[in-house]
mmCIF file of N, CA and C and ligand atoms in Angstrom:
data_model
loop_
_atom_site.group_PDB
_atom_site.id
_atom_site.type_symbol
_atom_site.label_atom_id
_atom_site.label_comp_id
_atom_site.label_asym_id
_atom_site.label_seq_id
_atom_site.Cartn_x
_atom_site.Cartn_y
_atom_site.Cartn_z
ATOM 1 N N MET A 1 21.516 0.196 -8.041
ATOM 2 C CA MET A 1 21.854 0.911 -6.807
ATOM 3 C C MET A 1 21.650 -0.024 -5.617
ATOM 4 N N PRO A 2 22.677 -0.213 -4.788
ATOM 5 C CA PRO A 2 22.502 -1.077 -3.610
ATOM 6 C C PRO A 2 21.567 -0.439 -2.594
ATOM 7 N N ARG A 3 20.857 -1.275 -1.855
ATOM 8 C CA ARG A 3 19.971 -0.756 -0.822
ATOM 9 C C ARG A 3 20.818 -0.200 0.324
ATOM 10 N N PRO A 4 20.574 1.047 0.764
ATOM 11 C CA PRO A 4 21.375 1.611 1.863
ATOM 12 C C PRO A 4 21.033 0.940 3.186
ATOM 13 N N GLU A 5 21.997 0.929 4.102
ATOM 14 C CA GLU A 5 21.764 0.367 5.435
ATOM 15 C C GLU A 5 20.865 1.277 6.262
ATOM 16 N N LYS A 6 21.029 2.579 6.080
ATOM 17 C CA LYS A 6 20.209 3.561 6.800
ATOM 18 C C LYS A 6 19.643 4.563 5.800
ATOM 19 N N HIS A 7 18.396 4.948 6.043
ATOM 20 C CA HIS A 7 17.787 5.987 5.209
ATOM 21 C C HIS A 7 17.271 7.067 6.157
ATOM 22 N N VAL A 8 17.815 8.256 6.003
ATOM 23 C CA VAL A 8 17.449 9.352 6.896
ATOM 24 C C VAL A 8 16.606 10.362 6.132
ATOM 25 N N PHE A 9 15.437 10.651 6.703
ATOM 26 C CA PHE A 9 14.510 11.630 6.132
ATOM 27 C C PHE A 9 14.566 12.889 6.996
ATOM 28 N N VAL A 10 14.867 14.009 6.367
ATOM 29 C CA VAL A 10 15.024 15.272 7.088
ATOM 30 C C VAL A 10 13.894 16.196 6.660
ATOM 31 N N CYS A 11 13.058 16.587 7.603
ATOM 32 C CA CYS A 11 11.919 17.442 7.270
ATOM 33 C C CYS A 11 12.393 18.775 6.702
ATOM 34 N N SER A 12 11.814 19.164 5.588
ATOM 35 C CA SER A 12 12.137 20.460 4.983
ATOM 36 C C SER A 12 10.874 21.290 4.766
ATOM 37 N N GLN A 13 9.825 20.947 5.525
ATOM 38 C CA GLN A 13 8.516 21.595 5.351
ATOM 39 C C GLN A 13 8.507 23.016 5.928
ATOM 40 N N SER A 14 7.970 23.946 5.151
ATOM 41 C CA SER A 14 7.712 25.304 5.633
ATOM 42 C C SER A 14 6.219 25.591 5.526
ATOM 43 N N ARG A 15 5.736 26.465 6.405
ATOM 44 C CA ARG A 15 4.352 26.935 6.334
ATOM 45 C C ARG A 15 4.352 28.446 6.551
ATOM 46 N N PRO A 16 3.291 29.102 6.123
ATOM 47 C CA PRO A 16 3.229 30.555 6.320
ATOM 48 C C PRO A 16 3.254 30.917 7.807
ATOM 49 N N GLY A 17 3.796 32.062 8.114
ATOM 50 C CA GLY A 17 3.812 32.544 9.486
ATOM 51 C C GLY A 17 2.404 32.592 10.059
ATOM 52 N N GLY A 18 2.249 32.224 11.325
ATOM 53 C CA GLY A 18 0.939 32.224 11.965
ATOM 54 C C GLY A 18 0.167 30.936 11.793
ATOM 55 N N HIS A 19 0.670 30.006 10.981
ATOM 56 C CA HIS A 19 -0.021 28.720 10.823
ATOM 57 C C HIS A 19 -0.049 28.005 12.174
ATOM 58 N N PRO A 20 -1.196 27.428 12.562
ATOM 59 C CA PRO A 20 -1.303 26.834 13.899
ATOM 60 C C PRO A 20 -0.343 25.675 14.160
ATOM 61 N N ARG A 21 0.087 24.992 13.120
ATOM 62 C CA ARG A 21 1.007 23.867 13.348
ATOM 63 C C ARG A 21 2.459 24.294 13.375
ATOM 64 N N GLY A 22 2.737 25.533 12.946
ATOM 65 C CA GLY A 22 4.132 25.911 12.799
ATOM 66 C C GLY A 22 4.798 25.022 11.770
ATOM 67 N N SER A 23 6.111 24.970 11.770
ATOM 68 C CA SER A 23 6.806 24.097 10.817
ATOM 69 C C SER A 23 8.272 24.000 11.184
ATOM 70 N N CYS A 24 8.886 22.960 10.657
ATOM 71 C CA CYS A 24 10.332 22.818 10.834
ATOM 72 C C CYS A 24 11.058 23.964 10.125
ATOM 73 N N GLY A 25 10.456 24.477 9.050
ATOM 74 C CA GLY A 25 11.059 25.599 8.342
ATOM 75 C C GLY A 25 11.247 26.810 9.235
ATOM 76 N N GLN A 26 10.301 27.021 10.153
ATOM 77 C CA GLN A 26 10.405 28.147 11.082
ATOM 78 C C GLN A 26 11.413 27.870 12.189
ATOM 79 N N ARG A 27 11.859 26.628 12.272
ATOM 80 C CA ARG A 27 12.752 26.231 13.360
ATOM 81 C C ARG A 27 14.140 25.834 12.852
ATOM 82 N N GLY A 28 14.462 26.259 11.653
ATOM 83 C CA GLY A 28 15.834 26.096 11.174
ATOM 84 C C GLY A 28 16.146 24.829 10.406
ATOM 85 N N CYS A 29 15.133 24.185 9.826
ATOM 86 C CA CYS A 29 15.402 22.910 9.157
ATOM 87 C C CYS A 29 16.232 23.061 7.890
ATOM 88 N N ARG A 30 16.162 24.209 7.230
ATOM 89 C CA ARG A 30 16.935 24.369 5.987
ATOM 90 C C ARG A 30 18.425 24.131 6.241
ATOM 91 N N GLU A 31 18.920 24.695 7.330
ATOM 92 C CA GLU A 31 20.336 24.532 7.662
ATOM 93 C C GLU A 31 20.646 23.082 8.043
ATOM 94 N N VAL A 32 19.676 22.424 8.685
ATOM 95 C CA VAL A 32 19.884 21.023 9.073
ATOM 96 C C VAL A 32 19.920 20.131 7.824
ATOM 97 N N VAL A 33 19.017 20.364 6.891
ATOM 98 C CA VAL A 33 19.040 19.625 5.624
ATOM 99 C C VAL A 33 20.381 19.830 4.923
ATOM 100 N N ASP A 34 20.819 21.077 4.851
ATOM 101 C CA ASP A 34 22.082 21.378 4.165
ATOM 102 C C ASP A 34 23.258 20.682 4.844
ATOM 103 N N GLU A 35 23.246 20.634 6.174
ATOM 104 C CA GLU A 35 24.353 19.998 6.902
ATOM 105 C C GLU A 35 24.363 18.483 6.673
ATOM 106 N N PHE A 36 23.177 17.862 6.668
ATOM 107 C CA PHE A 36 23.124 16.422 6.366
ATOM 108 C C PHE A 36 23.687 16.163 4.972
ATOM 109 N N THR A 37 23.277 16.955 4.006
ATOM 110 C CA THR A 37 23.747 16.765 2.635
ATOM 111 C C THR A 37 25.249 16.988 2.536
ATOM 112 N N LYS A 38 25.736 18.027 3.204
ATOM 113 C CA LYS A 38 27.175 18.331 3.163
ATOM 114 C C LYS A 38 27.995 17.180 3.759
ATOM 115 N N GLN A 39 27.574 16.719 4.933
ATOM 116 C CA GLN A 39 28.349 15.657 5.585
ATOM 117 C C GLN A 39 28.250 14.335 4.819
ATOM 118 N N TRP A 40 27.107 14.092 4.236
ATOM 119 C CA TRP A 40 26.933 12.875 3.427
ATOM 120 C C TRP A 40 27.930 12.868 2.279
ATOM 121 N N GLN A 41 28.098 14.025 1.649
ATOM 122 C CA GLN A 41 29.044 14.121 0.544
ATOM 123 C C GLN A 41 30.484 14.053 1.031
ATOM 124 N N GLN A 42 30.778 14.727 2.144
ATOM 125 C CA GLN A 42 32.142 14.708 2.679
ATOM 126 C C GLN A 42 32.550 13.303 3.111
ATOM 127 N N ARG A 43 31.592 12.574 3.692
ATOM 128 C CA ARG A 43 31.904 11.246 4.229
ATOM 129 C C ARG A 43 31.880 10.166 3.149
ATOM 130 N N GLN A 44 31.332 10.507 1.960
ATOM 131 C CA GLN A 44 31.312 9.561 0.833
ATOM 132 C C GLN A 44 30.689 8.219 1.235
ATOM 133 N N CYS A 45 29.618 8.295 2.015
ATOM 134 C CA CYS A 45 29.002 7.054 2.518
ATOM 135 C C CYS A 45 27.740 6.731 1.713
ATOM 136 N N PHE A 46 27.828 6.876 0.420
ATOM 137 C CA PHE A 46 26.660 6.787 -0.439
ATOM 138 C C PHE A 46 26.015 5.402 -0.465
ATOM 139 N N THR A 47 26.793 4.342 -0.294
ATOM 140 C CA THR A 47 26.196 3.009 -0.319
ATOM 141 C C THR A 47 25.648 2.602 1.039
ATOM 142 N N GLN A 48 26.095 3.278 2.114
ATOM 143 C CA GLN A 48 25.624 2.937 3.460
ATOM 144 C C GLN A 48 24.401 3.745 3.866
ATOM 145 N N VAL A 49 24.375 5.014 3.454
ATOM 146 C CA VAL A 49 23.368 5.952 3.950
ATOM 147 C C VAL A 49 22.718 6.686 2.781
ATOM 148 N N ALA A 50 21.393 6.821 2.849
ATOM 149 C CA ALA A 50 20.664 7.684 1.925
ATOM 150 C C ALA A 50 20.081 8.843 2.725
ATOM 151 N N VAL A 51 20.160 10.039 2.179
ATOM 152 C CA VAL A 51 19.621 11.244 2.825
ATOM 153 C C VAL A 51 18.562 11.832 1.912
ATOM 154 N N THR A 52 17.350 12.018 2.453
ATOM 155 C CA THR A 52 16.245 12.536 1.644
ATOM 156 C C THR A 52 15.527 13.661 2.373
ATOM 157 N N PRO A 53 15.582 14.886 1.862
ATOM 158 C CA PRO A 53 14.710 15.936 2.406
ATOM 159 C C PRO A 53 13.257 15.545 2.132
ATOM 160 N N THR A 54 12.383 15.846 3.069
ATOM 161 C CA THR A 54 11.006 15.385 2.926
ATOM 162 C C THR A 54 10.022 16.437 3.435
ATOM 163 N N GLY A 55 8.743 16.195 3.170
ATOM 164 C CA GLY A 55 7.690 17.026 3.731
ATOM 165 C C GLY A 55 7.453 16.672 5.190
ATOM 166 N N CYS A 56 6.367 17.203 5.725
ATOM 167 C CA CYS A 56 6.076 17.072 7.154
ATOM 168 C C CYS A 56 6.089 15.612 7.610
ATOM 169 N N LEU A 57 6.773 15.384 8.728
ATOM 170 C CA LEU A 57 6.849 14.052 9.322
ATOM 171 C C LEU A 57 5.886 13.888 10.493
ATOM 172 N N GLY A 58 5.269 14.979 10.943
ATOM 173 C CA GLY A 58 4.252 14.875 11.995
ATOM 174 C C GLY A 58 4.469 15.768 13.205
ATOM 175 N N PRO A 59 5.565 15.594 13.930
ATOM 176 C CA PRO A 59 5.729 16.361 15.183
ATOM 177 C C PRO A 59 6.330 17.754 14.946
ATOM 178 N N CYS A 60 5.549 18.617 14.288
ATOM 179 C CA CYS A 60 6.054 19.923 13.845
ATOM 180 C C CYS A 60 6.544 20.794 15.000
ATOM 181 N N ASN A 61 5.899 20.659 16.163
ATOM 182 C CA ASN A 61 6.291 21.527 17.280
ATOM 183 C C ASN A 61 7.561 21.050 17.966
ATOM 184 N N MET A 62 8.132 19.943 17.485
ATOM 185 C CA MET A 62 9.401 19.457 18.025
ATOM 186 C C MET A 62 10.485 19.445 16.950
ATOM 187 N N GLY A 63 10.239 20.149 15.862
ATOM 188 C CA GLY A 63 11.204 20.150 14.774
ATOM 189 C C GLY A 63 12.423 20.998 15.067
ATOM 190 N N PRO A 64 13.393 20.935 14.191
ATOM 191 C CA PRO A 64 13.460 20.110 13.010
ATOM 192 C C PRO A 64 13.417 18.611 13.317
ATOM 193 N N SER A 65 12.611 17.901 12.539
ATOM 194 C CA SER A 65 12.405 16.474 12.741
ATOM 195 C C SER A 65 13.237 15.665 11.745
ATOM 196 N N VAL A 66 13.780 14.560 12.251
ATOM 197 C CA VAL A 66 14.624 13.676 11.437
ATOM 198 C C VAL A 66 14.207 12.243 11.733
ATOM 199 N N LEU A 67 13.957 11.444 10.688
ATOM 200 C CA LEU A 67 13.464 10.082 10.859
ATOM 201 C C LEU A 67 14.440 9.114 10.198
ATOM 202 N N VAL A 68 14.858 8.102 10.954
ATOM 203 C CA VAL A 68 15.846 7.152 10.444
ATOM 204 C C VAL A 68 15.231 5.758 10.345
ATOM 205 N N TYR A 69 15.325 5.165 9.154
ATOM 206 C CA TYR A 69 14.922 3.779 8.920
ATOM 207 C C TYR A 69 16.155 2.951 8.608
ATOM 208 N N PRO A 70 16.169 1.647 8.927
ATOM 209 C CA PRO A 70 14.990 0.802 9.127
ATOM 210 C C PRO A 70 14.408 0.825 10.541
ATOM 211 N N GLU A 71 15.055 1.479 11.498
ATOM 212 C CA GLU A 71 14.559 1.411 12.874
ATOM 213 C C GLU A 71 13.281 2.207 13.097
ATOM 214 N N GLY A 72 13.061 3.256 12.296
ATOM 215 C CA GLY A 72 11.917 4.125 12.516
ATOM 216 C C GLY A 72 12.102 4.999 13.732
ATOM 217 N N ILE A 73 13.312 5.477 13.934
ATOM 218 C CA ILE A 73 13.618 6.344 15.077
ATOM 219 C C ILE A 73 13.456 7.800 14.666
ATOM 220 N N MET A 74 12.676 8.541 15.473
ATOM 221 C CA MET A 74 12.427 9.956 15.199
ATOM 222 C C MET A 74 13.240 10.811 16.170
ATOM 223 N N TYR A 75 14.018 11.722 15.594
ATOM 224 C CA TYR A 75 14.736 12.707 16.388
ATOM 225 C C TYR A 75 14.013 14.041 16.293
ATOM 226 N N GLY A 76 14.041 14.807 17.400
ATOM 227 C CA GLY A 76 13.402 16.117 17.414
ATOM 228 C C GLY A 76 14.351 17.204 17.877
ATOM 229 N N ASN A 77 13.988 18.439 17.534
ATOM 230 C CA ASN A 77 14.801 19.605 17.900
ATOM 231 C C ASN A 77 16.247 19.439 17.442
ATOM 232 N N VAL A 78 16.419 18.878 16.260
ATOM 233 C CA VAL A 78 17.763 18.636 15.735
ATOM 234 C C VAL A 78 18.361 19.956 15.252
ATOM 235 N N THR A 79 19.608 20.190 15.632
ATOM 236 C CA THR A 79 20.319 21.386 15.195
ATOM 237 C C THR A 79 21.483 20.975 14.288
ATOM 238 N N VAL A 80 22.054 21.967 13.640
ATOM 239 C CA VAL A 80 23.234 21.722 12.808
ATOM 240 C C VAL A 80 24.334 21.053 13.632
ATOM 241 N N ALA A 81 24.448 21.457 14.882
ATOM 242 C CA ALA A 81 25.502 20.911 15.750
ATOM 243 C C ALA A 81 25.290 19.434 16.078
ATOM 244 N N ASP A 82 24.076 18.923 15.897
ATOM 245 C CA ASP A 82 23.782 17.511 16.208
ATOM 246 C C ASP A 82 24.087 16.565 15.045
ATOM 247 N N VAL A 83 24.260 17.093 13.867
ATOM 248 C CA VAL A 83 24.327 16.238 12.674
ATOM 249 C C VAL A 83 25.544 15.308 12.688
ATOM 250 N N SER A 84 26.689 15.808 13.128
ATOM 251 C CA SER A 84 27.889 14.953 13.189
ATOM 252 C C SER A 84 27.663 13.766 14.099
ATOM 253 N N GLU A 85 27.047 14.019 15.242
ATOM 254 C CA GLU A 85 26.807 12.934 16.202
ATOM 255 C C GLU A 85 25.830 11.898 15.615
ATOM 256 N N ILE A 86 24.787 12.356 14.933
ATOM 257 C CA ILE A 86 23.837 11.417 14.309
ATOM 258 C C ILE A 86 24.547 10.567 13.267
ATOM 259 N N PHE A 87 25.412 11.183 12.470
ATOM 260 C CA PHE A 87 26.163 10.416 11.475
ATOM 261 C C PHE A 87 27.078 9.399 12.151
ATOM 262 N N GLU A 88 27.909 9.869 13.060
ATOM 263 C CA GLU A 88 28.943 8.994 13.621
ATOM 264 C C GLU A 88 28.352 7.908 14.502
ATOM 265 N N GLU A 89 27.413 8.292 15.349
ATOM 266 C CA GLU A 89 26.872 7.324 16.305
ATOM 267 C C GLU A 89 25.821 6.409 15.677
ATOM 268 N N HIS A 90 24.859 6.974 14.978
ATOM 269 C CA HIS A 90 23.735 6.172 14.504
ATOM 270 C C HIS A 90 23.908 5.681 13.068
ATOM 271 N N LEU A 91 24.055 6.604 12.137
ATOM 272 C CA LEU A 91 24.036 6.214 10.727
ATOM 273 C C LEU A 91 25.223 5.335 10.362
ATOM 274 N N LEU A 92 26.379 5.603 10.944
ATOM 275 C CA LEU A 92 27.565 4.798 10.641
ATOM 276 C C LEU A 92 27.923 3.848 11.778
ATOM 277 N N GLY A 93 27.572 4.207 13.007
ATOM 278 C CA GLY A 93 27.954 3.383 14.156
ATOM 279 C C GLY A 93 26.873 2.445 14.657
ATOM 280 N N GLY A 94 25.623 2.671 14.230
ATOM 281 C CA GLY A 94 24.540 1.777 14.625
ATOM 282 C C GLY A 94 24.006 2.001 16.033
ATOM 283 N N ARG A 95 24.402 3.119 16.675
ATOM 284 C CA ARG A 95 23.947 3.412 18.034
ATOM 285 C C ARG A 95 23.090 4.685 18.025
ATOM 286 N N PRO A 96 21.776 4.551 18.167
ATOM 287 C CA PRO A 96 20.921 5.746 18.162
ATOM 288 C C PRO A 96 21.337 6.767 19.220
ATOM 289 N N VAL A 97 21.107 8.036 18.918
ATOM 290 C CA VAL A 97 21.460 9.133 19.834
ATOM 291 C C VAL A 97 20.266 9.351 20.764
ATOM 292 N N GLU A 98 20.328 8.731 21.920
ATOM 293 C CA GLU A 98 19.176 8.683 22.830
ATOM 294 C C GLU A 98 18.658 10.070 23.200
ATOM 295 N N ARG A 99 19.556 11.009 23.414
ATOM 296 C CA ARG A 99 19.143 12.327 23.912
ATOM 297 C C ARG A 99 18.278 13.097 22.913
ATOM 298 N N LEU A 100 18.285 12.695 21.644
ATOM 299 C CA LEU A 100 17.519 13.417 20.625
ATOM 300 C C LEU A 100 16.228 12.705 20.221
ATOM 301 N N ILE A 101 16.005 11.495 20.734
ATOM 302 C CA ILE A 101 14.809 10.733 20.360
ATOM 303 C C ILE A 101 13.571 11.376 20.984
ATOM 304 N N VAL A 102 12.525 11.567 20.175
ATOM 305 C CA VAL A 102 11.294 12.167 20.700
ATOM 306 C C VAL A 102 10.601 11.179 21.649
ATOM 307 N N PRO A 103 9.811 11.678 22.590
ATOM 308 C CA PRO A 103 9.109 10.788 23.530
ATOM 309 C C PRO A 103 8.175 9.820 22.796
ATOM 310 N N ALA A 104 7.959 8.664 23.417
ATOM 311 C CA ALA A 104 7.091 7.644 22.821
ATOM 312 C C ALA A 104 5.681 8.176 22.608
ATOM 313 N N SER A 105 5.258 9.154 23.391
ATOM 314 C CA SER A 105 3.916 9.733 23.224
ATOM 315 C C SER A 105 3.799 10.547 21.938
ATOM 316 N N VAL A 106 4.948 10.923 21.383
ATOM 317 C CA VAL A 106 4.974 11.716 20.149
ATOM 318 C C VAL A 106 5.089 10.820 18.923
ATOM 319 N N TRP A 107 5.930 9.756 19.039
ATOM 320 C CA TRP A 107 6.194 8.853 17.892
ATOM 321 C C TRP A 107 6.478 7.473 18.389
HETATM 322 S S1 FES B 9 6.830 20.502 9.549
HETATM 323 FE FE1 FES B 9 8.450 19.171 10.069
HETATM 324 S S2 FES B 9 7.485 17.607 11.158
HETATM 325 FE FE2 FES B 9 5.850 18.845 10.504
#
C-alpha cells in the first residue's frame, strides 16, 4: 500500500449525556464521518488520501474535530457542509481551510 499524501482523522467519540467534556458525538460527528467516507469513495482518491475515524482528539468542546497530517492541522466545528471544501482545498489542493482551523491556544 503506498503511503498517502494526506491522512485525515475524524473524531467519532461519543460520551454519555451530562459528561463534563461533552463529545463530538453530541455535536454531529457521525454525519461528518459518513460524509468524509462517502466523498473519499466517490472521489476515488485512495492513494492520495486516507480517512480514519478515531477516538477523542482533545478539543471536545469545539467538535466535530478533524485532524490532518502530515501538517498536523486541526479543524473544529466541522459540519457536513464543510467536507467538500476540506477535500478540494486541503486534501487534494494542498491549501488548508483557514476559517476552520482551531485557535493556536487550542492546538
Ligand atoms: S470527543 Fe471529539 S475531540 Fe474529544
